[in-house]
């Protein structure tokens, strides 16, 4: 395994550079149990070729390029032929590898699209790779939804994720076209601290610990129940969620806390002092009502309210600047609003018992829904990791 | 002056955290001669109030909020009233100040809009605050052009620039509305190294040195020729420039180098070895032609070809993901392309002898134009810095 630590790692822990090089080859793909980097670039592709061998060739090329890009900094080839284009833009020459991971997934449409089995894999579509149901409140934009293939670059440098995606997109020329993309970021919080999201609350206090191999096997990695190519892989749901930040910022602190079910400063459950204190959802106040509102985000997402369901959230914030809105209903507002929010992302062993189970109810009654709009969506089967000599998803085609 | 260095500064120079706190009060606004941070959030506003006192109140509120936000990390107010909204989202609590600077500017329309002198300052419009002429090739989108007021947050953390802009935008409620916005970034290059842009070339080799006070006074800061409120200020041009990255990446290395006028690896002028070697534009090859193509970007932008004109470039890359293009001319291409490029930005003492002089010719014949499209534009008069007790632009209103 290629694992190199920054030489000054011990000295600069507060700056949290992360590992300069994350392992690429292995049982699992990188970018899933990897601690979230500071930047991401997610992109979905549609395959336009109908030739199975061209798809395989692309997956091969993506695997080799990914192995190279994640193994070390970009370097100019001193023997580069001036009469040829370079294999890459060169935009990352001089930059650290910045913990780059590249994670690939297959959408349901890769297996069958409009009734056509383009690549002879329709029979191999796993049952768990369902079509996501429509959820209450969905306002999905088709151009931000679905896709045959997903690619996600994560690294601690925005220029590195972009260079990596550009190189992979170029390798897809003639075989796949870009369908939708979204960049994202995380603030530079300390490694031992739960990051705050754009709403100002700590986000991710309750999450599967990626260090807990048992929990990861139970909730995140596909096991014997899945086809060979998915064992050690995981199902990924991704949803750009616009947050009405202007609206949220005008809310009273007490209402924000009731909505989330936690205190803003400490992240502790309502009525408690410490972030990791038990929710104790059955606590009632003097008025006989639950201390933590039963429609709050924390209550509704708690494993104890969902038959023990746990997913691995691996979210980033996104910020596309501003957007113009023309409402066609009373009071017919025309306004300019921030186009920013959460690039929600989660991994699970089975989306039917993971995201779908959790979110069906939350989409209906979570108090937080007053401030959030899901504008895009994707579900991708991310196969197990690759060994040298293989390509990503290889045993799906064998 | 509030200047605090990160305690581990000496140890982690390679990670270039920059100063945690940049000075706010002073002769010049921050964010101009400040070394470019890693992240930016530019936003232009239109004033919707026609009351002079409301505009002044906004500038006052922006000044105070900016002084507070740039002086140190965001903190929760322990005495915050739970029945009131906070003054900020809280999204930056726990983050370093990250070298935050906030820079304000006034567009021509603030002085007079559609013939109306809304704020009684039409007569104070400086001659240098011209309406930018149309340039060859401009494809400006009105919703990404102009604006009465400009605000730019720069910091080394994307969450910090966003939190700052959100707080300022909220203070503008009822007085000004957001017109256009663009975020940007720089790769984490070493402090002593010229950064590479998305084209893979070193960008900014020839730039006014912000450490050279004489050059800054000569080329960048407005002097006695300007009105009092602009003395020590500067004129800022900002242009989102989409770069056809896919097209560029397919070009031969030799053609890329001819276009730029420099070698890609070293950044040296064509035919030379070192980045900072003189261009020597008069050199000719065996064929009698100039070694550096006279239509190359380097040749056309060189001070020696522009009567000594120099501007302070302070650019960021931007990446909005992808966009769909439908061309209405042969060969009627429908395609998906990256919506990414340069958030070009420059400061100068007078745009007529700065950007306009330089770019008029370049817009016509720069070889680089084959790959670039200017999609937005703004020119803003950025007044001198503020002292405690003053507000930004105060002597424009006195």
Short mmCIF file of N, CA, C and O in Angstrom, two decimals, chain A residues 110-196:
data_model
loop_
_atom_site.label_atom_id
_atom_site.label_comp_id
_atom_site.label_asym_id
_atom_site.label_seq_id
_atom_site.Cartn_x
_atom_site.Cartn_y
_atom_site.Cartn_z
N UNK A 110 -27.16 2.13 -16.01
CA UNK A 110 -26.07 1.43 -16.68
C UNK A 110 -26.48 0.01 -17.01
O UNK A 110 -26.05 -0.57 -18.01
N UNK A 111 -27.37 -0.53 -16.17
CA UNK A 111 -27.78 -1.93 -16.34
C UNK A 111 -28.90 -2.05 -17.38
O UNK A 111 -28.94 -3.00 -18.15
N UNK A 112 -29.79 -1.07 -17.35
CA UNK A 112 -30.89 -1.10 -18.30
C UNK A 112 -31.42 0.33 -18.44
O UNK A 112 -31.71 0.99 -17.44
N UNK A 113 -31.51 0.78 -19.69
CA UNK A 113 -31.98 2.15 -19.92
C UNK A 113 -33.07 2.10 -20.96
O UNK A 113 -32.87 1.58 -22.06
N UNK A 114 -34.22 2.64 -20.63
CA UNK A 114 -35.38 2.60 -21.53
C UNK A 114 -35.58 1.20 -22.11
O UNK A 114 -35.79 1.04 -23.32
N UNK A 115 -35.46 0.22 -21.24
CA UNK A 115 -35.72 -1.16 -21.64
C UNK A 115 -34.59 -1.85 -22.38
O UNK A 115 -34.71 -3.01 -22.75
N UNK A 116 -33.50 -1.15 -22.62
CA UNK A 116 -32.40 -1.72 -23.41
C UNK A 116 -31.23 -2.12 -22.50
O UNK A 116 -30.78 -1.35 -21.66
N UNK A 117 -30.79 -3.34 -22.69
CA UNK A 117 -29.64 -3.88 -21.96
C UNK A 117 -28.38 -3.64 -22.80
O UNK A 117 -27.90 -4.51 -23.52
N UNK A 118 -27.87 -2.40 -22.73
CA UNK A 118 -26.82 -1.98 -23.66
C UNK A 118 -25.52 -2.76 -23.52
O UNK A 118 -24.78 -2.94 -24.48
N UNK A 119 -25.22 -3.19 -22.29
CA UNK A 119 -23.89 -3.76 -22.06
C UNK A 119 -23.94 -5.21 -21.58
O UNK A 119 -22.94 -5.74 -21.09
N UNK A 120 -25.10 -5.84 -21.73
CA UNK A 120 -25.23 -7.24 -21.35
C UNK A 120 -25.07 -7.48 -19.86
O UNK A 120 -24.55 -8.52 -19.43
N UNK A 121 -25.51 -6.52 -19.05
CA UNK A 121 -25.36 -6.68 -17.60
C UNK A 121 -26.70 -6.53 -16.87
O UNK A 121 -26.72 -6.48 -15.64
N UNK A 122 -27.79 -6.45 -17.63
CA UNK A 122 -29.10 -6.19 -16.99
C UNK A 122 -29.41 -7.25 -15.92
O UNK A 122 -29.92 -6.93 -14.85
N UNK A 123 -29.05 -8.48 -16.20
CA UNK A 123 -29.34 -9.55 -15.25
C UNK A 123 -28.51 -9.42 -13.98
O UNK A 123 -28.80 -10.07 -12.97
N UNK A 124 -27.45 -8.66 -14.06
CA UNK A 124 -26.55 -8.54 -12.89
C UNK A 124 -26.92 -7.37 -11.99
O UNK A 124 -26.23 -7.09 -11.02
N UNK A 125 -27.97 -6.65 -12.37
CA UNK A 125 -28.37 -5.52 -11.51
C UNK A 125 -28.79 -6.05 -10.13
O UNK A 125 -29.71 -6.86 -10.03
N UNK A 126 -28.16 -5.59 -9.08
CA UNK A 126 -28.52 -6.10 -7.75
C UNK A 126 -29.91 -5.60 -7.35
O UNK A 126 -30.29 -4.48 -7.72
N UNK A 127 -30.61 -6.40 -6.58
CA UNK A 127 -31.93 -5.98 -6.10
C UNK A 127 -31.83 -4.68 -5.31
O UNK A 127 -32.73 -3.85 -5.33
N UNK A 128 -30.74 -4.54 -4.59
CA UNK A 128 -30.59 -3.36 -3.72
C UNK A 128 -30.45 -2.07 -4.54
O UNK A 128 -30.70 -0.98 -4.03
N UNK A 129 -30.04 -2.20 -5.80
CA UNK A 129 -29.89 -1.00 -6.64
C UNK A 129 -31.26 -0.64 -7.21
O UNK A 129 -31.52 -0.76 -8.40
N UNK A 130 -32.13 -0.22 -6.32
CA UNK A 130 -33.51 0.11 -6.70
C UNK A 130 -33.56 1.45 -7.42
O UNK A 130 -32.57 2.18 -7.48
N UNK A 131 -34.72 1.75 -8.00
CA UNK A 131 -34.98 3.14 -8.38
C UNK A 131 -35.45 3.85 -7.13
O UNK A 131 -36.42 3.41 -6.48
N UNK A 132 -34.79 4.93 -6.76
CA UNK A 132 -35.21 5.65 -5.56
C UNK A 132 -36.66 6.10 -5.72
O UNK A 132 -37.03 6.59 -6.78
N UNK A 133 -37.49 5.91 -4.70
CA UNK A 133 -38.88 6.39 -4.80
C UNK A 133 -38.91 7.91 -4.77
O UNK A 133 -37.93 8.55 -4.39
N UNK A 134 -40.02 8.49 -5.19
CA UNK A 134 -40.21 9.93 -5.00
C UNK A 134 -40.46 10.20 -3.52
O UNK A 134 -41.23 9.47 -2.89
N UNK A 135 -39.80 11.19 -2.97
CA UNK A 135 -40.01 11.53 -1.57
C UNK A 135 -40.84 12.82 -1.47
O UNK A 135 -40.77 13.68 -2.36
N UNK A 136 -41.60 12.92 -0.41
CA UNK A 136 -42.37 14.13 -0.15
C UNK A 136 -41.47 15.36 -0.26
O UNK A 136 -40.39 15.39 0.33
N UNK A 137 -41.91 16.33 -1.03
CA UNK A 137 -41.16 17.59 -1.10
C UNK A 137 -40.05 17.62 -2.13
O UNK A 137 -39.46 18.68 -2.37
N UNK A 138 -39.77 16.48 -2.77
CA UNK A 138 -38.72 16.47 -3.79
C UNK A 138 -38.97 17.52 -4.86
O UNK A 138 -40.11 17.65 -5.34
N UNK A 139 -37.96 18.28 -5.20
CA UNK A 139 -38.06 19.19 -6.35
C UNK A 139 -36.84 18.91 -7.21
O UNK A 139 -35.99 19.80 -7.42
N UNK A 140 -36.77 17.69 -7.71
CA UNK A 140 -35.57 17.25 -8.41
C UNK A 140 -35.49 17.82 -9.81
O UNK A 140 -36.46 17.78 -10.57
N UNK A 141 -34.34 18.35 -10.14
CA UNK A 141 -34.07 18.85 -11.49
C UNK A 141 -33.47 17.68 -12.27
O UNK A 141 -32.48 17.09 -11.83
N UNK A 142 -34.10 17.31 -13.42
CA UNK A 142 -33.59 16.14 -14.15
C UNK A 142 -32.09 16.24 -14.45
O UNK A 142 -31.37 15.24 -14.38
N UNK A 143 -31.63 17.44 -14.78
CA UNK A 143 -30.22 17.63 -15.12
C UNK A 143 -29.30 17.56 -13.89
O UNK A 143 -28.10 17.79 -13.99
N UNK A 144 -29.87 17.31 -12.74
CA UNK A 144 -29.06 17.13 -11.53
C UNK A 144 -29.41 15.80 -10.86
O UNK A 144 -29.23 15.65 -9.65
N UNK A 145 -29.91 14.88 -11.65
CA UNK A 145 -30.41 13.62 -11.09
C UNK A 145 -29.93 12.45 -11.95
O UNK A 145 -29.88 12.56 -13.17
N UNK A 146 -29.60 11.35 -11.30
CA UNK A 146 -29.28 10.11 -11.99
C UNK A 146 -27.92 10.11 -12.66
O UNK A 146 -27.02 10.87 -12.30
N UNK A 147 -27.79 9.24 -13.66
CA UNK A 147 -26.52 9.08 -14.37
C UNK A 147 -26.11 7.62 -14.39
O UNK A 147 -26.45 6.86 -13.49
N UNK A 148 -25.40 7.23 -15.46
CA UNK A 148 -24.96 5.84 -15.59
C UNK A 148 -23.75 5.54 -14.71
O UNK A 148 -23.61 4.45 -14.16
N UNK A 149 -22.85 6.53 -14.62
CA UNK A 149 -21.60 6.34 -13.89
C UNK A 149 -21.39 7.53 -12.97
O UNK A 149 -21.72 8.67 -13.33
N UNK A 150 -20.86 7.30 -11.80
CA UNK A 150 -20.50 8.41 -10.92
C UNK A 150 -19.02 8.39 -10.63
O UNK A 150 -18.40 7.32 -10.51
N UNK A 151 -18.45 9.57 -10.57
CA UNK A 151 -17.04 9.74 -10.22
C UNK A 151 -17.00 10.80 -9.15
O UNK A 151 -17.63 11.85 -9.28
N UNK A 152 -16.28 10.54 -8.08
CA UNK A 152 -16.13 11.57 -7.07
C UNK A 152 -14.67 11.69 -6.69
O UNK A 152 -14.02 10.72 -6.30
N UNK A 153 -14.17 12.90 -6.84
CA UNK A 153 -12.82 13.21 -6.39
C UNK A 153 -12.92 13.97 -5.08
O UNK A 153 -13.74 14.88 -4.96
N UNK A 154 -12.14 13.57 -4.09
CA UNK A 154 -12.07 14.29 -2.82
C UNK A 154 -10.59 14.53 -2.51
O UNK A 154 -9.76 13.63 -2.69
N UNK A 155 -10.26 15.73 -2.06
CA UNK A 155 -8.88 16.06 -1.69
C UNK A 155 -8.92 17.32 -0.84
O UNK A 155 -9.97 17.97 -0.73
N UNK A 156 -7.79 17.68 -0.30
CA UNK A 156 -7.75 18.88 0.54
C UNK A 156 -7.43 20.15 -0.24
O UNK A 156 -7.21 21.20 0.36
N UNK A 157 -7.41 20.06 -1.55
CA UNK A 157 -7.09 21.21 -2.40
C UNK A 157 -8.11 21.25 -3.54
O UNK A 157 -8.29 20.26 -4.25
N UNK A 158 -8.78 22.41 -3.73
CA UNK A 158 -9.82 22.48 -4.77
C UNK A 158 -9.25 22.31 -6.18
O UNK A 158 -9.94 21.84 -7.09
N UNK A 159 -7.99 22.70 -6.37
CA UNK A 159 -7.39 22.57 -7.70
C UNK A 159 -7.06 21.11 -8.02
O UNK A 159 -7.06 20.71 -9.17
N UNK A 160 -6.80 20.34 -6.97
CA UNK A 160 -6.47 18.93 -7.18
C UNK A 160 -7.72 18.12 -7.57
O UNK A 160 -7.67 17.30 -8.47
N UNK A 161 -8.85 18.37 -6.91
CA UNK A 161 -10.06 17.63 -7.30
C UNK A 161 -10.47 17.99 -8.72
O UNK A 161 -10.93 17.14 -9.48
N UNK A 162 -10.27 19.24 -9.09
CA UNK A 162 -10.66 19.65 -10.44
C UNK A 162 -9.77 19.03 -11.51
O UNK A 162 -10.24 18.55 -12.54
N UNK A 163 -8.47 19.03 -11.25
CA UNK A 163 -7.54 18.45 -12.22
C UNK A 163 -7.84 16.96 -12.42
O UNK A 163 -7.82 16.45 -13.54
N UNK A 164 -8.17 16.28 -11.32
CA UNK A 164 -8.43 14.84 -11.41
C UNK A 164 -9.70 14.57 -12.23
O UNK A 164 -9.71 13.71 -13.12
N UNK A 165 -10.75 15.32 -11.96
CA UNK A 165 -12.00 15.12 -12.69
C UNK A 165 -11.82 15.46 -14.17
O UNK A 165 -12.33 14.76 -15.05
N UNK A 166 -11.08 16.51 -14.43
CA UNK A 166 -10.85 16.88 -15.84
C UNK A 166 -10.13 15.78 -16.59
O UNK A 166 -10.46 15.48 -17.74
N UNK A 167 -9.14 15.18 -15.95
CA UNK A 167 -8.40 14.13 -16.65
C UNK A 167 -9.30 12.92 -16.91
O UNK A 167 -9.28 12.32 -17.99
N UNK A 168 -10.14 12.58 -15.93
CA UNK A 168 -11.03 11.43 -16.11
C UNK A 168 -12.11 11.74 -17.16
O UNK A 168 -12.45 10.90 -17.98
N UNK A 169 -12.62 12.96 -17.14
CA UNK A 169 -13.65 13.34 -18.12
C UNK A 169 -13.07 13.25 -19.54
O UNK A 169 -13.75 12.84 -20.48
N UNK A 170 -11.81 13.63 -19.66
CA UNK A 170 -11.19 13.62 -20.99
C UNK A 170 -11.02 12.19 -21.49
O UNK A 170 -11.17 11.92 -22.68
N UNK A 171 -10.71 11.28 -20.57
CA UNK A 171 -10.58 9.87 -20.96
C UNK A 171 -11.92 9.30 -21.44
O UNK A 171 -11.95 8.29 -22.14
N UNK A 172 -13.01 9.95 -21.04
CA UNK A 172 -14.34 9.45 -21.42
C UNK A 172 -14.78 9.95 -22.80
O UNK A 172 -15.82 9.52 -23.30
N UNK A 173 -13.99 10.81 -23.41
CA UNK A 173 -14.37 11.39 -24.71
C UNK A 173 -14.87 10.34 -25.70
O UNK A 173 -14.18 9.38 -25.98
N UNK A 174 -16.08 10.55 -26.21
CA UNK A 174 -16.62 9.64 -27.22
C UNK A 174 -17.33 8.44 -26.62
O UNK A 174 -18.08 7.75 -27.29
N UNK A 175 -17.14 8.20 -25.32
CA UNK A 175 -17.76 7.03 -24.68
C UNK A 175 -18.83 7.46 -23.67
O UNK A 175 -19.90 6.87 -23.59
N UNK A 176 -18.54 8.51 -22.92
CA UNK A 176 -19.51 9.00 -21.92
C UNK A 176 -19.48 10.52 -21.89
O UNK A 176 -18.44 11.13 -22.14
N UNK A 177 -20.64 11.10 -21.62
CA UNK A 177 -20.71 12.57 -21.51
C UNK A 177 -21.12 12.96 -20.09
O UNK A 177 -21.83 12.23 -19.40
N UNK A 178 -20.67 14.13 -19.70
CA UNK A 178 -20.98 14.63 -18.37
C UNK A 178 -22.48 14.90 -18.27
O UNK A 178 -23.08 15.46 -19.19
N UNK A 179 -23.08 14.51 -17.16
CA UNK A 179 -24.52 14.71 -16.97
C UNK A 179 -24.78 15.80 -15.92
O UNK A 179 -25.51 16.74 -16.15
N UNK A 180 -24.18 15.65 -14.76
CA UNK A 180 -24.28 16.72 -13.77
C UNK A 180 -23.09 16.67 -12.83
O UNK A 180 -22.39 15.65 -12.73
N UNK A 181 -22.85 17.79 -12.21
CA UNK A 181 -21.66 17.92 -11.37
C UNK A 181 -21.95 18.87 -10.23
O UNK A 181 -22.79 19.76 -10.35
N UNK A 182 -21.29 18.66 -9.14
CA UNK A 182 -21.39 19.60 -8.02
C UNK A 182 -20.10 19.54 -7.20
O UNK A 182 -19.68 18.46 -6.79
N UNK A 183 -19.51 20.70 -6.99
CA UNK A 183 -18.36 20.76 -6.10
C UNK A 183 -18.84 20.99 -4.67
O UNK A 183 -19.98 21.40 -4.44
N UNK A 184 -17.99 20.73 -3.72
CA UNK A 184 -18.35 20.91 -2.32
C UNK A 184 -17.12 21.13 -1.46
O UNK A 184 -15.99 20.93 -1.91
N UNK A 185 -17.36 21.55 -0.23
CA UNK A 185 -16.23 21.84 0.67
C UNK A 185 -16.62 21.57 2.12
O UNK A 185 -17.80 21.46 2.45
N UNK A 186 -15.62 21.47 2.95
CA UNK A 186 -15.81 21.47 4.40
C UNK A 186 -14.93 22.55 4.99
O UNK A 186 -13.81 22.77 4.51
N UNK A 187 -15.40 23.23 6.00
CA UNK A 187 -14.56 24.18 6.72
C UNK A 187 -13.40 23.45 7.38
O UNK A 187 -13.45 22.24 7.59
N UNK A 188 -12.36 24.19 7.71
CA UNK A 188 -11.14 23.59 8.23
C UNK A 188 -11.23 23.40 9.74
O UNK A 188 -10.46 23.98 10.51
N UNK A 189 -12.18 22.58 10.17
CA UNK A 189 -12.35 22.31 11.60
C UNK A 189 -11.25 21.37 12.08
O UNK A 189 -10.64 20.65 11.29
N UNK A 190 -11.03 21.39 13.37
CA UNK A 190 -9.99 20.52 13.93
C UNK A 190 -10.42 19.07 13.77
O UNK A 190 -11.60 18.73 13.80
N UNK A 191 -9.41 18.20 13.64
CA UNK A 191 -9.69 16.80 13.34
C UNK A 191 -10.53 16.13 14.42
O UNK A 191 -11.33 15.25 14.14
N UNK A 192 -10.37 16.58 15.67
CA UNK A 192 -11.08 15.92 16.77
C UNK A 192 -12.41 16.61 17.10
O UNK A 192 -13.00 16.39 18.15
N UNK A 193 -12.87 17.46 16.19
CA UNK A 193 -14.04 18.27 16.45
C UNK A 193 -15.09 17.96 15.38
O UNK A 193 -14.77 17.84 14.21
N UNK A 194 -16.35 17.86 15.78
CA UNK A 194 -17.41 17.67 14.79
C UNK A 194 -17.60 18.99 14.03
O UNK A 194 -17.80 20.03 14.65
N UNK A 195 -17.52 18.95 12.71
CA UNK A 195 -17.63 20.22 11.97
C UNK A 195 -19.03 20.83 12.06
O UNK A 195 -20.01 20.11 12.24
N UNK A 196 -19.09 22.14 11.96
CA UNK A 196 -20.39 22.81 11.84
C UNK A 196 -20.72 22.95 10.36
O UNK A 196 -19.83 23.18 9.54
#
